[in-house]
Every structure is written in C-alpha cells, then in structure tokens.
C-alpha cells in the first residue's frame, strides 16, 4: 500500500530507485544507453525546465533523450541515476556546468530555462512529484560534485552505483551521500507558540526555530538543546510531525512540536534577532494573509508546523 499524499514540499517522490539493481555498473550503463533513457540536464545545479504548452498548463522538467545532448555530452561529466518511473523508463540527471551559456547556445538553446529549485518550488506551476524528483537530482548530483576527493586519504574518488556511492581506488574507502539532519520545532505553551527571526529576514517575518543535530543526540534531545540555546526555553515533551528533503545543499528538515515548561525567553542574540510568543489566533489570521506576521511560504516545513498549530496541534 502506498503512503498517503504528503503536503510537505519535496515529499512524494514516485520513482523506484532500484537500489537492488544500481550496484551493478553494467545494468546502470545499459539503462543509460537504452533508447528509453530520459536525462535532465542541470547547469550549476539548476535543472532544465520546459515552458508551458498552453497558459495555465504548468511547466515540465526538461527530460531529454541522450541524443539531444549532442556535443554537450561528455563521458567525464557527472551523471546520476534517479530511478525508474512508473512506465519503467530510467531517469538520470547530468551535470552540464562545463557549458558556458546553455540557454543561449548549443543543443539546449531555445528549449527552456535552467532554474533555481527553490524559486521553481515557490512558483507553484510544476507538479509536486516532479519537484520531489528534482530535489533528489540536485541533492545527489551536488554531493558527487562536492566530494571529488577521498576524505580518508585525499586521492580522487570515483562515483559508483549510479552516483549513490563514491569509492577511493587508493585506500579502498567507500563514501556514501551525506544527509545532514536539522531539527525545526515549534515550542508551544497553552494557546501560544514560540517564533523567532534571524537577522536579514524580511521585516515582520517570523518562523520556527531550527538547528543542526549533533552526533550523539536523539531528535528530542536536539530539539530541547536548540530551544534552550536559542531562546532559554526548557521543554517537557517533543513530538514528531514530519520531515522534508532540503537539498540546499544536503539537509533533511525534521519538523517537531515541543511543549515548553515555562514562558520566560532569553534570546541568544548571536543566533536570533528576536523571539516571541505568538497566539494561536494571530497564527491563524496571519496564515490567511490577514494577520500581524509575515509567515514562511508554503514550501517551508515551518509553514506546515504553524499550520498544524493553527489547526489545534500543540
Ligand atoms: Zn582514499
């Protein structure tokens, strides 16, 4: 049975990642060589996006057959396997950053635009499942491009298993894609929740507090530590709401609610400009665009935490 549809942006990736098949380099090579292969080029980590066929139709990912790459195809460029779509066609992503202006010259000229994934997700004119696939593409391509050397011995490492592993031929160490967990949490106290703002955010914008998890702590402990460090708030319980792939560059946002034991706030001014208790009624009106606060956009998991609070969670 499939998982229920998830309102969190970059969730609902529909691909079969074929984790039992992709360790075989011959299988991956055969998929890439097949006429069915569809490859999305990313330039500086921005995927090719095709324009709408008709106004209001929405935009599509620029999946292309290998032949369409023409002179842009290079056997040394990084290519990663994404998975099999529901028609069993293999999808790949390829880094074409070696090109200078692919929208204006070469084989991709006139096809569409290479777009920043965050802006694309915010624009709201591409399907959620396609955006989830692009989050995977950006994340795995970015990790490969950022990890050219073995962290153990410093020699060049080689991409393997369709991009889900890098191997060092010198010392034999295997490296796996990094995912950096971040806890993001809404502390609540009765009918109020705790929001803060970082320097440089738009005026009036407030959001849930967040921070990177550290080795040797549980989710609950990371939530409690971050709330204490950033706002001086002690919590008595933590509950998990949902998680979000966040490939900027390689995070997993883990959304939690936390019950605060008290209301006294002591802001860490290095981390935050301010933090306040905000009433549930102000959250409800602000999320409807009629309240006193600027709230995070729908694509942010902080929005989903605040929505859950607006709907009665605590
Ligand atoms: Zn090594």
XYZ file of C-alpha atoms and ligand atoms in Angstrom:
315
model
C 0.000 0.000 0.000
C 1.353 3.416 -0.941
C 1.966 6.157 1.571
C -0.732 8.830 1.738
C -0.146 12.066 -0.168
C 2.121 14.335 1.859
C 1.639 18.140 1.857
C 5.349 18.741 2.529
C 7.281 20.162 -0.447
C 9.806 17.722 -1.982
C 7.938 14.730 -0.489
C 6.037 12.206 -2.677
C 8.947 11.115 -4.880
C 7.332 8.452 -7.093
C 10.449 6.811 -8.531
C 11.610 3.257 -7.981
C 15.240 3.889 -7.076
C 16.120 0.285 -7.958
C 18.569 0.027 -5.070
C 18.999 -3.712 -5.711
C 19.941 -3.145 -9.378
C 22.022 0.028 -9.428
C 25.074 -1.525 -7.681
C 25.657 -3.389 -10.963
C 27.601 -0.995 -13.248
C 26.624 -2.989 -16.352
C 22.938 -2.574 -15.507
C 23.328 1.187 -14.979
C 25.301 1.531 -18.229
C 22.655 -0.441 -20.130
C 19.900 1.787 -18.727
C 21.780 4.915 -19.752
C 22.433 3.529 -23.229
C 18.829 2.447 -23.824
C 16.511 4.416 -26.086
C 14.114 4.749 -23.154
C 16.572 6.705 -21.001
C 15.486 10.217 -20.081
C 18.082 12.614 -18.758
C 17.515 16.011 -17.170
C 20.482 18.352 -17.595
C 21.393 20.555 -14.613
C 23.543 23.603 -15.164
C 25.164 24.895 -11.991
C 22.665 22.618 -10.187
C 19.698 24.319 -11.859
C 17.502 21.873 -13.812
C 16.239 22.465 -17.333
C 12.569 23.463 -17.224
C 10.362 23.479 -20.310
C 7.843 26.283 -20.826
C 4.102 25.750 -20.634
C 2.451 24.263 -23.710
C -0.638 26.390 -23.085
C -1.042 29.159 -20.495
C -2.034 27.581 -17.194
C -0.867 24.081 -18.135
C 2.141 24.213 -15.825
C 5.790 23.721 -16.646
C 7.585 20.411 -17.132
C 11.018 19.070 -16.287
C 13.299 19.006 -19.319
C 13.858 15.250 -19.586
C 15.728 14.598 -22.819
C 16.978 11.547 -24.698
C 20.742 11.207 -24.666
C 20.885 12.066 -28.378
C 19.504 15.547 -27.652
C 22.669 16.380 -25.700
C 24.701 16.238 -28.902
C 28.058 17.954 -28.479
C 27.228 18.738 -24.839
C 27.569 15.069 -23.862
C 30.866 14.318 -22.227
C 31.855 10.956 -20.827
C 33.654 12.760 -17.996
C 30.628 14.718 -16.774
C 28.823 13.570 -13.653
C 25.697 11.558 -14.420
C 23.496 10.094 -11.669
C 20.713 7.537 -11.821
C 17.427 8.749 -10.357
C 15.199 5.714 -10.741
C 12.594 4.008 -12.873
C 9.396 5.925 -13.482
C 6.011 4.206 -13.441
C 6.438 3.318 -17.117
C 9.746 1.656 -16.195
C 11.753 4.256 -18.081
C 15.113 5.026 -16.447
C 15.602 8.641 -15.396
C 19.006 10.253 -14.981
C 20.407 13.693 -14.161
C 23.548 15.071 -15.773
C 25.765 17.986 -14.790
C 26.375 20.246 -17.801
C 28.146 23.015 -15.868
C 31.058 22.752 -18.318
C 28.893 24.690 -20.796
C 29.080 28.475 -20.705
C 25.560 29.700 -21.587
C 23.363 26.692 -22.386
C 20.122 28.687 -22.677
C 21.621 30.802 -25.447
C 23.844 28.476 -27.450
C 24.426 24.812 -28.136
C 21.945 21.919 -28.138
C 19.709 23.284 -25.340
C 19.211 26.715 -26.939
C 15.548 27.653 -27.052
C 14.384 24.601 -25.110
C 13.668 26.336 -21.832
C 15.419 27.713 -18.792
C 17.772 26.401 -16.131
C 16.003 27.347 -12.942
C 16.844 27.547 -9.280
C 14.939 24.770 -7.483
C 13.825 26.964 -4.603
C 12.300 29.513 -6.976
C 10.739 26.762 -9.012
C 9.108 25.209 -5.938
C 7.843 28.611 -4.805
C 6.381 29.403 -8.240
C 3.816 26.632 -7.869
C 3.452 25.750 -11.559
C 5.153 22.357 -11.573
C 3.733 19.144 -10.139
C 4.822 18.191 -6.618
C 6.074 14.781 -7.689
C 8.323 16.337 -10.347
C 9.698 18.780 -7.771
C 10.444 15.830 -5.472
C 12.427 14.149 -8.252
C 14.338 17.370 -8.875
C 15.181 17.597 -5.166
C 16.672 14.103 -5.434
C 18.542 15.059 -8.626
C 20.012 18.221 -7.140
C 20.927 16.541 -3.860
C 22.723 13.526 -5.297
C 24.425 15.452 -8.094
C 25.585 18.145 -5.681
C 27.051 15.578 -3.270
C 29.022 13.915 -6.052
C 30.323 17.271 -7.294
C 31.300 18.397 -3.784
C 33.076 15.140 -2.978
C 35.754 14.711 -5.644
C 38.375 13.528 -3.163
C 38.557 10.752 -0.604
C 38.089 12.189 2.885
C 40.361 9.455 4.254
C 43.482 9.821 2.092
C 42.912 12.788 -0.232
C 43.105 10.890 -3.526
C 40.439 11.407 -6.187
C 37.314 9.312 -5.581
C 35.121 7.699 -8.260
C 31.338 7.751 -8.477
C 29.730 4.279 -8.303
C 26.306 2.643 -8.084
C 24.646 5.269 -10.235
C 26.021 8.039 -8.015
C 24.979 6.687 -4.578
C 28.500 5.810 -3.529
C 31.999 7.109 -4.156
C 34.977 4.800 -3.967
C 38.635 5.553 -3.421
C 40.875 3.409 -5.610
C 43.882 4.296 -3.461
C 42.801 3.266 0.041
C 39.551 1.428 -0.711
C 37.326 3.636 1.443
C 33.702 3.901 0.358
C 31.853 7.174 0.845
C 28.071 7.482 0.961
C 25.874 10.518 0.266
C 25.607 12.879 3.182
C 22.293 13.897 4.628
C 22.596 16.486 7.371
C 19.639 16.369 9.777
C 18.219 19.663 11.004
C 15.588 19.864 13.718
C 12.983 22.576 13.241
C 10.499 22.988 16.020
C 7.531 24.920 17.219
C 7.550 25.263 21.002
C 4.090 25.751 22.416
C 2.745 26.971 25.754
C -1.039 26.783 26.045
C -2.538 28.850 23.230
C 0.802 30.383 22.189
C 3.735 29.226 20.112
C 7.311 30.450 20.016
C 8.570 32.131 16.849
C 11.845 33.872 16.164
C 13.550 35.832 13.454
C 17.072 35.777 12.155
C 18.914 38.880 11.056
C 18.364 39.754 7.432
C 14.903 38.242 7.139
C 12.159 40.425 5.622
C 10.522 42.840 8.076
C 7.856 41.221 10.218
C 8.825 37.690 9.159
C 8.877 35.157 11.991
C 9.371 31.402 11.868
C 10.023 28.265 13.884
C 13.471 27.862 15.440
C 15.880 25.369 13.914
C 19.362 23.956 14.212
C 21.639 21.147 13.080
C 21.585 17.931 15.054
C 24.864 16.879 16.601
C 26.431 13.431 16.891
C 25.295 11.548 19.961
C 21.877 13.053 20.463
C 18.324 11.985 19.758
C 15.814 14.104 17.879
C 14.165 15.009 21.147
C 17.474 15.985 22.722
C 18.413 18.138 19.722
C 15.064 19.950 19.920
C 15.474 20.534 23.658
C 19.081 21.730 23.256
C 18.306 24.140 20.419
C 15.344 25.699 22.244
C 17.458 26.138 25.365
C 20.427 27.564 23.435
C 18.481 29.945 21.222
C 15.633 31.052 23.484
C 16.330 29.785 27.022
C 13.223 27.610 26.845
C 13.040 24.269 28.657
C 10.733 21.657 27.172
C 8.856 18.781 28.800
C 7.946 16.766 25.699
C 8.703 16.612 21.998
C 6.606 15.089 19.225
C 7.479 14.436 15.590
C 5.358 15.978 12.849
C 7.094 15.215 9.560
C 10.290 15.590 7.585
C 11.393 17.316 4.418
C 14.234 16.661 1.993
C 16.014 20.018 1.709
C 18.775 19.819 -0.894
C 20.360 23.204 -0.105
C 22.771 21.545 -0.129
C 22.051 18.291 1.698
C 19.716 18.575 4.662
C 16.752 16.697 5.999
C 14.460 19.038 7.922
C 12.823 17.206 10.824
C 9.720 19.033 11.998
C 8.701 18.713 15.661
C 6.325 20.225 18.168
C 7.649 20.803 21.702
C 5.809 21.613 24.919
C 7.528 24.424 26.799
C 7.736 24.202 30.609
C 7.675 27.984 31.079
C 7.301 31.273 29.179
C 10.499 33.160 30.067
C 12.502 33.783 26.892
C 16.217 34.532 26.862
C 17.270 35.195 23.293
C 20.719 34.186 22.098
C 21.457 37.332 20.110
C 24.108 35.608 18.039
C 21.529 33.171 16.654
C 18.374 35.301 16.688
C 17.352 38.924 16.438
C 14.206 38.330 18.477
C 11.812 35.621 19.677
C 8.219 35.978 20.851
C 5.213 34.018 21.986
C 2.516 34.378 19.347
C -1.128 33.493 19.951
C -2.902 30.781 18.001
C -5.428 33.367 16.758
C -2.612 35.555 15.359
C -1.102 32.497 13.635
C -4.489 31.632 12.103
C -5.090 35.177 10.815
C -1.500 35.629 9.603
C -1.568 32.370 7.670
C -4.739 33.598 5.999
C -2.840 36.736 4.997
C -4.811 38.938 7.380
C -2.676 38.904 10.497
C 0.180 40.849 12.036
C 3.005 38.490 10.996
C 4.877 37.533 7.880
C 4.863 33.732 7.794
C 7.130 31.308 5.945
C 5.973 30.233 2.473
C 4.040 27.014 1.989
C 7.122 25.235 0.629
C 8.852 25.528 4.027
C 8.193 22.876 6.656
C 7.927 25.725 9.205
C 4.714 26.646 7.391
C 3.408 23.115 7.967
C 4.301 23.285 11.678
C 2.451 26.579 12.035
C -0.486 25.216 10.058
C -0.652 22.201 12.380
C -0.674 24.555 15.390
C -3.360 26.719 13.753
C -5.445 23.555 13.348
C -5.141 22.624 17.006
C -1.879 20.702 17.436
C 0.322 21.509 20.412
Zn 41.269 7.076 -0.034
